[in-house]
Coordinates of C-alpha atoms in Angstrom, one line a residue:
Chain G
M1 CA 124.7 137.2 111.3
P2 CA 126.1 134.4 113.4
S3 CA 128.6 132.3 111.9
H4 CA 126.0 129.7 110.3
A5 CA 125.0 131.8 108.0
R6 CA 125.8 129.5 104.9
K7 CA 127.2 130.0 101.3
P8 CA 125.3 129.1 98.1
R9 CA 125.5 125.5 97.6
A10 CA 125.5 123.8 94.3
G11 CA 122.9 121.6 92.9
P12 CA 122.5 118.1 93.7
S13 CA 125.5 115.6 94.5
P14 CA 124.7 112.8 92.3
L15 CA 124.2 109.5 94.7
T16 CA 126.4 107.3 95.0
V17 CA 123.6 104.8 95.6
D18 CA 123.6 103.9 92.4
V19 CA 127.1 102.0 92.7
L20 CA 125.2 99.9 94.8
S21 CA 121.9 99.3 92.8
G22 CA 123.9 96.4 90.9
I23 CA 124.2 94.2 93.9
L24 CA 120.9 95.6 95.2
D25 CA 118.9 94.3 92.5
T26 CA 120.1 90.4 93.1
M27 CA 118.5 90.7 96.3
S28 CA 115.3 92.7 95.8
T29 CA 113.1 92.7 92.9
S30 CA 111.6 96.1 94.0
I31 CA 114.4 98.1 93.9
A32 CA 113.7 100.6 90.8
N33 CA 115.8 101.5 87.9
T34 CA 114.1 104.9 88.3
R35 CA 117.0 106.4 90.2
T36 CA 118.5 108.8 88.3
T37 CA 121.3 111.7 89.8
S38 CA 119.3 114.5 88.8
E39 CA 115.6 113.9 90.3
P40 CA 114.9 115.8 93.5
V41 CA 115.4 113.9 96.4
V42 CA 111.9 114.6 98.4
V43 CA 109.3 114.8 95.8
A44 CA 105.5 115.9 96.9
T45 CA 103.0 115.7 94.7
N46 CA 99.3 117.2 95.4
L47 CA 99.3 115.1 98.6
R48 CA 96.0 114.4 100.9
K49 CA 94.9 113.9 104.3
R50 CA 91.9 113.8 106.0
F51 CA 90.7 113.8 109.4
G52 CA 87.3 113.3 109.5
D53 CA 85.8 116.6 108.1
V54 CA 89.2 118.5 108.4
E55 CA 91.1 118.4 105.2
A56 CA 94.6 118.6 107.3
V57 CA 96.5 118.6 104.0
N58 CA 95.4 119.7 101.1
D59 CA 97.2 119.8 97.7
L60 CA 100.4 119.8 99.3
S61 CA 103.0 119.5 96.0
F62 CA 106.9 120.5 96.7
L63 CA 110.4 119.3 95.6
V64 CA 113.4 119.5 98.2
N65 CA 117.1 118.6 96.2
A66 CA 120.2 117.5 97.6
G67 CA 121.5 120.2 99.9
Q68 CA 118.5 121.6 100.0
I69 CA 116.9 122.8 103.3
V70 CA 112.9 123.6 102.8
G71 CA 110.8 125.3 105.3
L72 CA 107.4 124.1 106.3
L73 CA 106.2 127.7 108.3
G74 CA 102.7 127.9 109.6
P75 CA 100.8 127.7 113.2
N76 CA 99.5 124.6 114.9
G77 CA 97.1 122.9 113.3
A78 CA 98.6 123.8 110.0
G79 CA 99.4 120.2 108.3
K80 CA 103.1 120.5 108.8
T81 CA 103.3 117.2 110.8
T82 CA 101.0 115.3 108.9
T83 CA 102.6 116.2 105.9
I84 CA 106.1 114.8 107.2
N85 CA 104.3 112.2 109.2
M86 CA 103.0 111.2 105.5
L87 CA 106.7 111.6 103.7
T88 CA 108.1 109.4 106.7
T89 CA 105.4 106.6 106.1
L90 CA 104.1 107.2 109.4
A91 CA 100.8 108.5 108.1
S92 CA 98.6 106.9 105.5
I93 CA 98.6 109.5 102.0
D94 CA 94.5 109.3 101.3
G95 CA 95.2 111.7 97.9
G96 CA 98.4 112.4 95.1
S97 CA 101.7 110.9 95.9
A98 CA 105.1 111.0 97.4
A99 CA 108.6 109.8 96.4
V100 CA 112.1 109.9 98.5
G101 CA 115.4 109.2 96.7
G102 CA 112.8 107.9 94.0
F103 CA 110.6 105.6 96.0
D104 CA 107.7 105.6 96.0
V105 CA 106.2 106.2 99.5
K106 CA 103.2 104.4 99.1
T107 CA 104.4 101.2 97.3
Q108 CA 107.9 100.7 98.7
P109 CA 107.9 102.0 102.5
D110 CA 110.3 100.0 103.3
Q111 CA 113.1 101.4 100.4
V112 CA 112.0 105.1 101.8
R113 CA 112.2 103.8 105.3
E114 CA 115.9 103.2 104.5
L115 CA 116.7 106.5 103.4
V116 CA 114.3 109.0 106.1
G117 CA 115.8 110.2 109.3
L118 CA 112.9 111.9 111.7
A119 CA 113.4 113.7 114.3
G120 CA 111.1 116.2 116.3
Q121 CA 108.0 116.2 117.8
S122 CA 106.3 112.6 116.7
A123 CA 109.5 110.2 116.8
A124 CA 111.6 110.7 120.5
V125 CA 114.0 108.6 121.7
D126 CA 114.0 106.0 124.4
E127 CA 113.8 107.5 128.0
K128 CA 114.9 104.9 130.1
L129 CA 118.0 104.1 127.9
T130 CA 121.4 106.5 128.1
A131 CA 122.4 108.2 124.7
R132 CA 124.3 105.8 123.8
E133 CA 121.8 102.9 123.8
N134 CA 119.8 104.7 122.2
L135 CA 121.5 105.4 119.2
D136 CA 123.3 101.9 119.4
L137 CA 119.6 100.6 119.0
F138 CA 118.5 102.2 116.4
G139 CA 121.7 101.3 114.5
R140 CA 120.9 98.1 115.6
L141 CA 117.7 98.3 113.9
Y142 CA 119.1 100.1 110.5
K143 CA 121.4 96.4 110.9
I144 CA 124.8 98.5 110.6
P145 CA 127.7 96.2 111.5
R146 CA 128.6 96.2 114.9
A147 CA 132.1 97.9 114.4
E148 CA 130.5 100.3 112.3
R149 CA 128.0 100.7 114.5
R150 CA 129.9 101.8 117.4
Q151 CA 132.1 103.7 115.3
R152 CA 129.1 106.2 114.1
T153 CA 127.8 106.6 117.5
D154 CA 131.0 108.0 119.1
E155 CA 130.7 110.6 116.0
L156 CA 127.4 111.7 116.9
I157 CA 128.0 111.6 121.0
A158 CA 131.0 114.1 120.0
Q159 CA 129.5 115.8 116.6
F160 CA 126.3 116.8 118.8
D161 CA 128.6 117.9 122.0
M162 CA 127.3 115.2 123.8
V163 CA 130.0 113.4 125.4
E164 CA 129.2 114.7 129.3
F165 CA 125.9 113.0 129.5
A166 CA 126.0 110.4 126.8
D167 CA 126.0 107.5 129.1
R168 CA 123.2 108.8 131.7
V169 CA 119.6 107.8 131.1
V170 CA 117.9 110.2 129.1
G171 CA 114.8 110.7 131.4
T172 CA 117.4 113.1 133.2
Y173 CA 118.5 115.4 130.5
S174 CA 117.9 119.2 130.0
G175 CA 115.4 120.1 126.8
G176 CA 118.8 121.3 125.0
Q177 CA 120.1 117.5 126.0
R178 CA 117.1 115.8 124.7
R179 CA 116.7 118.0 121.2
R180 CA 120.3 117.0 120.3
L181 CA 120.1 113.5 121.2
D182 CA 116.8 113.5 119.1
V183 CA 118.4 114.9 115.8
A184 CA 121.3 112.7 116.3
A185 CA 119.0 109.6 116.6
A186 CA 117.8 110.8 113.1
L187 CA 121.2 110.6 111.7
V188 CA 122.6 107.4 113.0
A189 CA 122.3 106.1 109.2
N190 CA 123.4 109.0 107.6
P191 CA 119.7 109.8 106.0
T192 CA 119.4 110.9 102.1
A193 CA 116.3 113.0 103.5
L194 CA 116.0 114.3 106.7
F195 CA 112.7 115.2 108.2
L196 CA 113.0 117.8 111.3
D197 CA 109.6 118.8 113.4
E198 CA 110.0 121.9 114.7
P199 CA 113.8 120.6 115.9
T200 CA 114.1 123.7 118.3
T201 CA 111.0 123.9 119.9
G202 CA 111.2 125.1 123.5
L203 CA 114.9 125.6 123.4
D204 CA 116.8 128.6 124.9
P205 CA 118.6 130.9 122.3
R206 CA 121.8 129.7 122.5
S207 CA 120.8 125.5 122.2
R208 CA 119.1 126.9 119.0
A209 CA 121.9 128.8 117.8
E210 CA 123.8 125.9 117.9
L211 CA 121.6 123.1 116.6
W212 CA 120.9 125.6 113.8
S213 CA 124.8 125.5 112.6
E214 CA 124.0 121.5 112.8
I215 CA 121.6 121.8 110.8
A216 CA 122.9 124.0 108.0
E217 CA 126.3 121.6 108.2
L218 CA 124.0 118.7 107.2
A219 CA 122.8 120.3 104.3
D220 CA 126.6 121.2 103.2
R221 CA 127.2 117.8 102.8
G222 CA 124.7 117.4 101.2
T223 CA 121.7 116.1 102.7
A224 CA 117.9 117.0 101.9
I225 CA 115.7 118.2 104.7
V226 CA 112.6 119.3 105.4
L227 CA 112.0 121.3 108.7
T228 CA 109.0 122.7 110.2
T229 CA 108.4 125.4 112.4
Q230 CA 106.6 127.7 113.7
Y231 CA 109.3 130.4 114.1
L232 CA 110.1 132.6 111.5
D233 CA 113.0 133.7 112.2
E234 CA 114.1 129.6 112.2
A235 CA 112.7 129.6 108.5
D236 CA 114.5 132.6 107.4
Q237 CA 117.6 131.7 108.9
L238 CA 117.8 128.1 108.0
A239 CA 115.7 127.5 105.2
D240 CA 116.6 127.9 101.2
E241 CA 112.9 128.3 100.1
I242 CA 110.2 128.3 102.3
L243 CA 106.4 127.1 102.0
I244 CA 103.9 129.3 104.2
I245 CA 101.5 126.7 105.2
D246 CA 98.1 127.4 106.1
R247 CA 95.0 124.8 107.2
G248 CA 97.1 122.3 105.2
Q249 CA 97.7 124.7 102.1
I250 CA 100.5 126.4 100.5
I251 CA 99.5 130.0 100.5
A252 CA 103.0 131.8 99.5
S253 CA 106.5 130.1 98.9
G254 CA 109.8 131.3 97.8
P255 CA 113.1 131.9 99.1
P256 CA 113.0 133.9 102.0
K257 CA 114.4 137.1 100.5
E258 CA 112.0 137.0 97.6
L259 CA 109.2 136.5 100.2
K260 CA 110.1 139.0 102.3
R261 CA 110.8 141.7 99.3
G262 CA 107.1 140.8 97.4
L263 CA 105.8 142.7 100.4
Q264 CA 107.8 145.8 99.6
R265 CA 107.2 147.0 103.4
D266 CA 110.5 148.9 104.7
V267 CA 109.9 151.6 107.4
L268 CA 111.7 153.8 108.8
E269 CA 111.1 154.3 112.8
V270 CA 112.2 157.8 113.8
H271 CA 112.5 158.4 117.7
V272 CA 112.1 162.0 118.7
A273 CA 111.8 164.2 121.6
A274 CA 108.0 163.9 123.2
G275 CA 107.6 167.7 122.4
D276 CA 108.4 167.5 119.1
L277 CA 106.1 165.0 118.0
D278 CA 103.4 166.5 116.6
R279 CA 105.2 169.2 114.5
A280 CA 107.6 166.0 113.3
V281 CA 104.6 164.2 111.9
G282 CA 103.1 167.8 110.7
L283 CA 106.4 167.4 108.5
V284 CA 106.3 163.9 107.7
G285 CA 102.9 164.7 105.8
E286 CA 100.8 162.5 104.4
V287 CA 102.4 158.9 103.8
D288 CA 99.7 156.2 103.3
G289 CA 100.0 153.7 106.4
L290 CA 101.6 156.0 108.6
A291 CA 102.2 155.2 111.9
Y292 CA 102.9 157.2 115.4
D293 CA 103.4 156.2 119.0
A294 CA 102.9 159.5 120.8
D295 CA 104.3 157.8 124.5
A296 CA 107.4 156.3 122.8
G297 CA 107.5 159.4 120.8
S298 CA 108.3 157.1 117.8
I299 CA 107.0 157.7 114.5
G300 CA 106.7 154.7 111.9
I301 CA 106.9 155.8 108.1
P302 CA 106.3 153.2 105.2
V303 CA 108.9 153.9 102.7
G304 CA 109.3 151.0 100.5
D305 CA 112.3 150.4 99.5
D306 CA 113.7 153.6 98.3
V307 CA 116.8 154.6 100.7
D308 CA 116.9 158.5 99.3
R309 CA 113.7 159.2 100.2
S310 CA 114.5 157.7 104.3
L311 CA 117.6 160.2 103.6
E312 CA 115.0 162.8 102.6
L313 CA 112.8 162.2 105.7
L314 CA 115.5 162.6 107.9
R315 CA 117.2 165.2 106.4
R316 CA 113.9 167.1 106.4
L317 CA 113.1 166.5 110.4
Q318 CA 116.8 167.4 111.2
D319 CA 117.0 170.8 109.5
R320 CA 113.6 171.8 110.8
G321 CA 115.2 171.4 114.2
I322 CA 113.9 168.3 115.6
S323 CA 116.3 166.2 117.5
I324 CA 116.4 162.5 116.2
S325 CA 117.5 160.8 119.3
D326 CA 117.1 157.2 117.1
F327 CA 116.3 155.8 113.6
Q328 CA 115.7 152.6 112.3
L329 CA 114.9 150.9 109.3
R330 CA 112.5 148.1 110.0
R331 CA 113.0 145.2 107.3
P332 CA 109.5 143.1 106.9
T333 CA 109.5 140.5 109.4
L334 CA 108.3 136.8 108.3
D335 CA 105.8 138.1 110.9
D336 CA 104.6 140.7 108.4
V337 CA 104.5 138.6 105.4
F338 CA 102.6 136.1 107.3
L339 CA 99.7 138.5 108.7
S340 CA 99.5 140.0 105.5
L341 CA 99.0 137.0 103.1
T342 CA 95.9 135.2 106.3
G343 CA 95.1 138.4 107.8
A344 CA 95.7 137.0 111.0
P345 CA 98.9 136.5 113.7
T346 CA 101.1 133.6 113.8
E347 CA 100.2 132.9 117.1
R348 CA 96.8 131.7 116.3
E349 CA 95.7 128.8 118.4
E350 CA 94.1 125.6 116.9
V351 CA 93.4 121.8 118.2
S352 CA 97.2 120.2 116.6
T353 CA 96.3 117.3 114.2
Chain K
M1 CA 113.6 84.3 84.5
T2 CA 111.3 82.9 86.6
A3 CA 113.4 80.4 87.7
M4 CA 115.5 84.0 88.7
S5 CA 112.7 85.5 90.3
E6 CA 111.8 82.7 92.4
T7 CA 115.1 82.8 93.4
A8 CA 114.9 86.0 94.1
T9 CA 111.9 86.0 96.0
R10 CA 113.0 83.4 98.3
R11 CA 116.0 85.0 99.2
S12 CA 114.1 88.1 99.9
L13 CA 112.0 85.8 102.1
A14 CA 114.9 84.5 103.9
L15 CA 116.0 88.1 104.5
R16 CA 112.8 89.2 106.0
F17 CA 112.9 86.2 107.8
R18 CA 116.3 87.2 109.4
G19 CA 115.4 90.7 109.8
V20 CA 112.1 89.8 111.9
F21 CA 114.9 87.9 114.1
Q22 CA 117.2 90.4 114.6
D23 CA 115.0 93.0 115.3
T24 CA 113.2 90.9 117.8
I25 CA 116.5 90.2 119.2
T26 CA 117.3 94.1 119.4
V27 CA 113.8 95.4 120.9
L28 CA 114.1 91.9 123.8
W29 CA 117.8 93.9 124.2
R30 CA 116.5 96.8 124.7
D31 CA 113.0 95.9 126.8
T32 CA 115.6 94.2 129.3
I33 CA 118.0 96.8 129.8
R34 CA 114.3 98.5 130.6
T35 CA 112.8 95.8 132.9
M36 CA 116.6 95.9 134.6
R37 CA 116.6 99.6 134.9
Q38 CA 112.6 99.5 136.8
P39 CA 113.5 96.6 139.4
D40 CA 109.8 97.8 140.5
L41 CA 108.1 95.8 138.0
L42 CA 109.2 92.4 139.3
A43 CA 109.1 93.3 142.5
F44 CA 105.7 94.0 142.2
A45 CA 105.0 90.4 140.1
V46 CA 107.0 88.6 143.2
V47 CA 104.8 91.1 146.0
M48 CA 101.5 89.9 144.6
G49 CA 102.9 86.2 144.0
V50 CA 103.8 86.5 147.5
F51 CA 100.4 87.8 148.7
F52 CA 98.3 85.1 147.4
L53 CA 100.4 82.6 148.6
V54 CA 99.9 84.3 152.3
L55 CA 96.7 85.8 151.8
F56 CA 94.7 82.7 150.3
N57 CA 96.8 80.2 153.0
Y58 CA 96.6 81.6 156.2
I59 CA 93.3 83.2 155.5
F60 CA 91.0 80.9 153.6
G61 CA 93.9 78.2 153.6
G62 CA 91.8 76.5 156.9
S63 CA 88.2 76.5 155.0
I64 CA 89.1 75.6 151.4
G65 CA 91.5 72.7 152.6
A66 CA 89.3 71.3 155.2
G67 CA 86.1 71.7 152.8
A68 CA 88.1 69.5 150.1
G69 CA 89.9 67.7 152.5
I70 CA 93.0 68.6 151.1
D71 CA 96.6 69.9 151.9
Y72 CA 95.8 73.9 150.8
L73 CA 99.7 75.0 150.1
D74 CA 99.8 72.0 147.8
F75 CA 97.2 73.0 146.0
L76 CA 97.8 76.5 146.2
V77 CA 101.3 76.9 145.2
P78 CA 100.8 75.8 141.4
G79 CA 97.9 78.0 141.0
V80 CA 99.9 81.0 142.4
F81 CA 102.6 80.4 139.8
V82 CA 100.2 80.5 136.8
I83 CA 98.7 83.8 138.5
T84 CA 101.9 85.2 139.0
A85 CA 102.9 83.8 134.8
L86 CA 99.6 86.5 134.1
Q87 CA 100.4 88.9 136.5
G88 CA 103.2 89.6 133.8
A89 CA 101.1 89.1 130.7
Q90 CA 99.2 92.4 132.3
Q91 CA 102.3 93.9 132.7
T92 CA 102.9 93.3 128.9
S93 CA 99.6 95.1 128.7
L94 CA 100.7 97.9 130.2
G95 CA 103.8 98.4 129.2
L96 CA 103.1 98.1 125.5
A97 CA 100.6 100.8 125.9
A98 CA 102.8 103.0 127.8
D99 CA 105.4 102.2 125.0
L100 CA 102.8 103.1 122.2
T101 CA 102.1 106.4 123.7
E102 CA 105.7 107.6 123.8
G103 CA 107.6 108.9 121.4
V104 CA 110.0 106.3 120.5
T105 CA 107.2 104.0 119.1
D106 CA 107.2 106.5 116.1
R107 CA 110.1 106.0 116.0
F108 CA 110.3 102.4 115.4
R109 CA 107.5 102.8 112.8
S110 CA 110.1 105.1 110.6
L111 CA 112.7 102.6 111.4
P112 CA 113.4 99.5 108.1
M113 CA 112.6 97.2 110.6
S114 CA 110.2 94.3 111.4
R115 CA 106.7 95.1 112.7
A116 CA 106.1 92.2 114.1
A117 CA 109.5 92.8 116.3
V118 CA 108.5 95.8 118.4
I119 CA 105.3 93.3 120.0
A120 CA 107.4 89.9 120.0
G121 CA 110.6 91.2 121.7
R122 CA 108.6 92.8 124.2
T123 CA 106.5 89.6 125.3
I124 CA 109.6 87.9 124.9
A125 CA 111.6 90.0 127.7
D126 CA 108.5 90.0 129.6
A127 CA 108.5 86.3 129.7
V128 CA 111.9 86.2 130.7
R129 CA 110.7 88.2 133.6
N130 CA 108.5 85.7 134.4
V131 CA 110.7 83.6 134.8
A132 CA 112.6 85.3 137.8
G133 CA 109.4 86.2 139.1
L134 CA 108.4 82.4 139.0
V135 CA 111.9 81.2 140.6
L136 CA 111.3 84.5 143.7
V137 CA 107.7 83.0 143.9
A138 CA 109.3 78.9 144.6
L139 CA 111.8 80.1 147.0
V140 CA 109.5 82.1 148.9
A141 CA 107.2 78.4 148.6
L142 CA 110.0 76.6 149.7
L143 CA 110.3 78.7 152.6
M144 CA 106.6 78.2 154.2
G145 CA 107.3 74.4 153.4
Y146 CA 106.0 73.9 150.1
R147 CA 107.7 71.0 148.2
F148 CA 108.3 69.8 145.1
A149 CA 108.1 66.0 143.8
S150 CA 111.7 66.3 141.6
P151 CA 113.6 69.6 140.7
L152 CA 112.3 68.5 137.3
G153 CA 109.1 68.7 138.0
A154 CA 110.0 72.6 139.0
L155 CA 111.5 73.2 135.8
G156 CA 108.3 71.9 134.4
A157 CA 106.0 74.1 136.5
I158 CA 108.0 77.2 135.9
A159 CA 108.2 75.9 132.1
L160 CA 104.7 75.5 132.0
A161 CA 103.3 78.6 133.8
T162 CA 106.0 80.6 131.6
A163 CA 103.8 79.1 128.3
V164 CA 100.7 80.1 129.1
G165 CA 101.5 83.5 130.4
Y166 CA 103.6 83.8 127.4
G167 CA 100.0 83.4 125.4
F168 CA 98.4 86.0 127.3
S169 CA 101.4 88.5 126.9
W170 CA 99.9 88.5 123.2
L171 CA 96.1 88.9 124.6
G172 CA 97.4 91.9 126.5
A173 CA 99.6 93.2 123.6
A174 CA 96.5 93.2 121.3
I175 CA 94.4 95.1 123.8
A176 CA 97.7 97.5 124.6
A177 CA 97.7 97.6 120.4
K178 CA 94.1 98.3 120.0
V179 CA 93.6 101.2 123.2
R180 CA 96.6 102.7 123.8
Q181 CA 95.5 104.3 126.9
P182 CA 97.5 103.0 129.8
D183 CA 94.9 103.8 132.1
V184 CA 92.0 102.3 130.3
V185 CA 94.2 98.6 129.1
G186 CA 94.9 98.6 133.3
M187 CA 90.9 98.7 133.8
L188 CA 90.3 96.6 130.7
S189 CA 93.0 94.0 132.1
M190 CA 91.0 93.7 135.3
F191 CA 88.1 92.6 133.2
W192 CA 89.7 89.6 131.4
L193 CA 91.9 88.6 134.5
F194 CA 89.7 88.8 137.5
P195 CA 87.0 86.6 136.1
L196 CA 89.5 84.0 134.7
M197 CA 91.5 84.0 137.8
L198 CA 88.7 83.7 140.2
A199 CA 86.8 81.4 138.5
S200 CA 89.6 79.2 138.4
T201 CA 90.7 76.0 140.1
A202 CA 93.7 78.0 140.7
F203 CA 92.8 78.7 144.4
A204 CA 90.1 76.2 145.1
P205 CA 89.0 72.7 143.7
A206 CA 86.0 73.0 141.2
E207 CA 83.7 70.8 143.2
T208 CA 83.8 73.6 145.9
M209 CA 81.9 76.0 142.7
P210 CA 78.3 75.8 142.0
G211 CA 77.2 73.4 138.9
W212 CA 76.5 75.9 136.7
L213 CA 80.1 77.3 136.7
Q214 CA 81.9 74.0 137.0
D215 CA 82.0 73.3 133.1
F216 CA 83.5 76.4 132.5
V217 CA 85.4 76.2 135.9
T218 CA 87.1 73.1 134.7
Y219 CA 88.1 73.9 131.0
Q220 CA 89.0 77.4 130.7
P221 CA 92.6 78.2 130.1
I222 CA 93.9 79.3 133.8
S223 CA 92.4 76.1 135.3
A224 CA 93.8 73.9 133.0
A225 CA 97.2 75.1 133.7
S226 CA 96.7 75.2 137.3
D227 CA 96.1 71.7 137.2
A228 CA 98.9 70.4 134.9
V229 CA 101.3 72.8 136.6
R230 CA 100.1 71.2 139.8
G231 CA 100.4 67.5 137.8
L232 CA 104.1 68.6 137.2
A233 CA 104.8 70.1 141.0
S234 CA 103.6 66.9 142.5
G235 CA 105.1 64.2 140.5
S236 CA 101.3 62.7 139.5
P237 CA 99.9 62.2 135.9
A238 CA 98.6 65.5 134.2
G239 CA 99.3 64.7 130.4
G240 CA 95.6 66.2 129.8
D241 CA 95.7 68.8 131.7
I242 CA 99.3 69.5 129.8
L243 CA 97.7 68.9 126.7
L244 CA 95.0 71.4 126.9
T245 CA 97.1 74.1 128.5
L246 CA 99.8 74.0 125.8
G247 CA 96.5 74.5 123.4
W248 CA 95.1 77.2 125.0
T249 CA 98.4 78.9 124.8
A250 CA 98.3 78.0 120.8
V251 CA 95.2 79.3 120.5
L252 CA 95.8 82.4 122.2
L253 CA 99.4 82.8 120.5
L254 CA 97.5 82.2 116.9
L255 CA 94.6 84.8 117.4
F256 CA 96.4 87.3 119.3
A257 CA 99.9 87.1 117.4
P258 CA 98.6 88.5 114.1
M259 CA 96.0 90.8 115.5
S260 CA 98.4 92.5 117.6
V261 CA 100.6 93.2 115.0
R262 CA 98.1 94.1 112.6
L263 CA 96.6 96.8 115.4
Y264 CA 100.1 97.9 116.1
Q265 CA 100.8 98.9 112.6
A266 CA 97.5 100.6 112.2
E267 CA 98.2 104.3 112.0
A268 CA 98.7 106.0 115.6
R269 CA 95.2 108.8 116.0

């Protein structure tokens, strides 16, 4: 496992905003007193969004606690971006409700905007400005005082390793540099809830791994994170809870391990010499879902999660003089999960909303 | 209780107002940096102005001037001032449309900032650029032999052209916020700009135009502005035209400022 595998975290950390609420109350009558520390940071309840005849989001409900990463996983057009846009006040909510940090997204959008950070497809940075200027611009719009803003900008530039290019115009950046700035820009005001819309799409593996570790660290520090992705390994790697979305609906949800365990489809893959293949297949006998590839000289045997059975099969083949050149126990990937849930591969092309 | 909530409301209103002001300054700062990194936009405005000066003065100047019995350069320069300011309004339209297609606008929409500030900051930045463009066009006019009646008149002429250009900026902003496609916006701005520009007293006196058109030509905003700027630049009385120009500017602002902010707020598709 790469270094960014995370330790389990404690439950939601208390929100420090409570301390300020007394002061804020006199400034704004609309700061609700309903905020309690045990509340989830993001609450989506029966969310709906229509575009003409299309139910882009259809009855979506989920919770995100402080320090938790929830991954919305699904193909293009599944409704992931629309969901994020609704939760961050970019799109109106047609049905159901949503709250961030205890504030209603529909009726208290200004308060919600104070708490959310958004990065990804729909929230870019200014191409004609430098990274430093962009971060300063967003800091100004959050009304962060100058000295604090400067300090925050420097921090983010160091944290996301942008020192070399921070004073160059964004238009000249590589994809990886752009993406780092995108995420950094979402963090200017230390958001309580961070929304990352396909943050690593189009990145090379190294930049991707780097961004992953940054995201994991943010969650460790207590940020509630909603992440959309088309990459199964990304959701697997980062998310505490995965919601698999298809056509605007949640079709499965749970921690990655549970989702995969639910399938019980471990496959023992054995490679043998081409001449031995037929005999080997015969020795394995009748197994449901057995597959073999004559050209590659490989046999795939579904074994459930029964380790003894795998060992027994390997021993049987070896005892009958079949030389095994290679074998592996393949765990189900989220690809397998998606395939079994929707009956369609994840690479399905659909019109993006 | 009531008194307290009234105070709170008033205070939050004051805060909100300060927020709009702060955000407008911030967006102005951002758009000014962008303008300075795209000197071609300013260059384009100036080149267009010079182009009109040279084209109309040396090609049509003889016939129009002789026909109306006037010194054509004196007539032309104030008109070109107004047209230059209108080019700025067109650039507001194009620039904002391009902005709206860029993801940074969505980022703005996710921030706790004033929606009006995004457009207000932009129009002010464009007005600042307009002043720079007008000064440059004035210098070229001086080189061509044009003379202002007084320095104060020159300042007044530039100020009034900028003002009417600012009014039209909001028309441009409304179009951009509605259409959001730079190429379509470019074509649409031709639709209002060209008829208003050519059927005006910017380049030729109203008397040289057909009778049925003269009423429109005399009172439409670009004519009013051209005549008013002409008055200021030449030091002749033009109070009526100045009032009419300011009136038109106010109408443009009242009509299109709320409209463009509302359109900007409308959801992107």
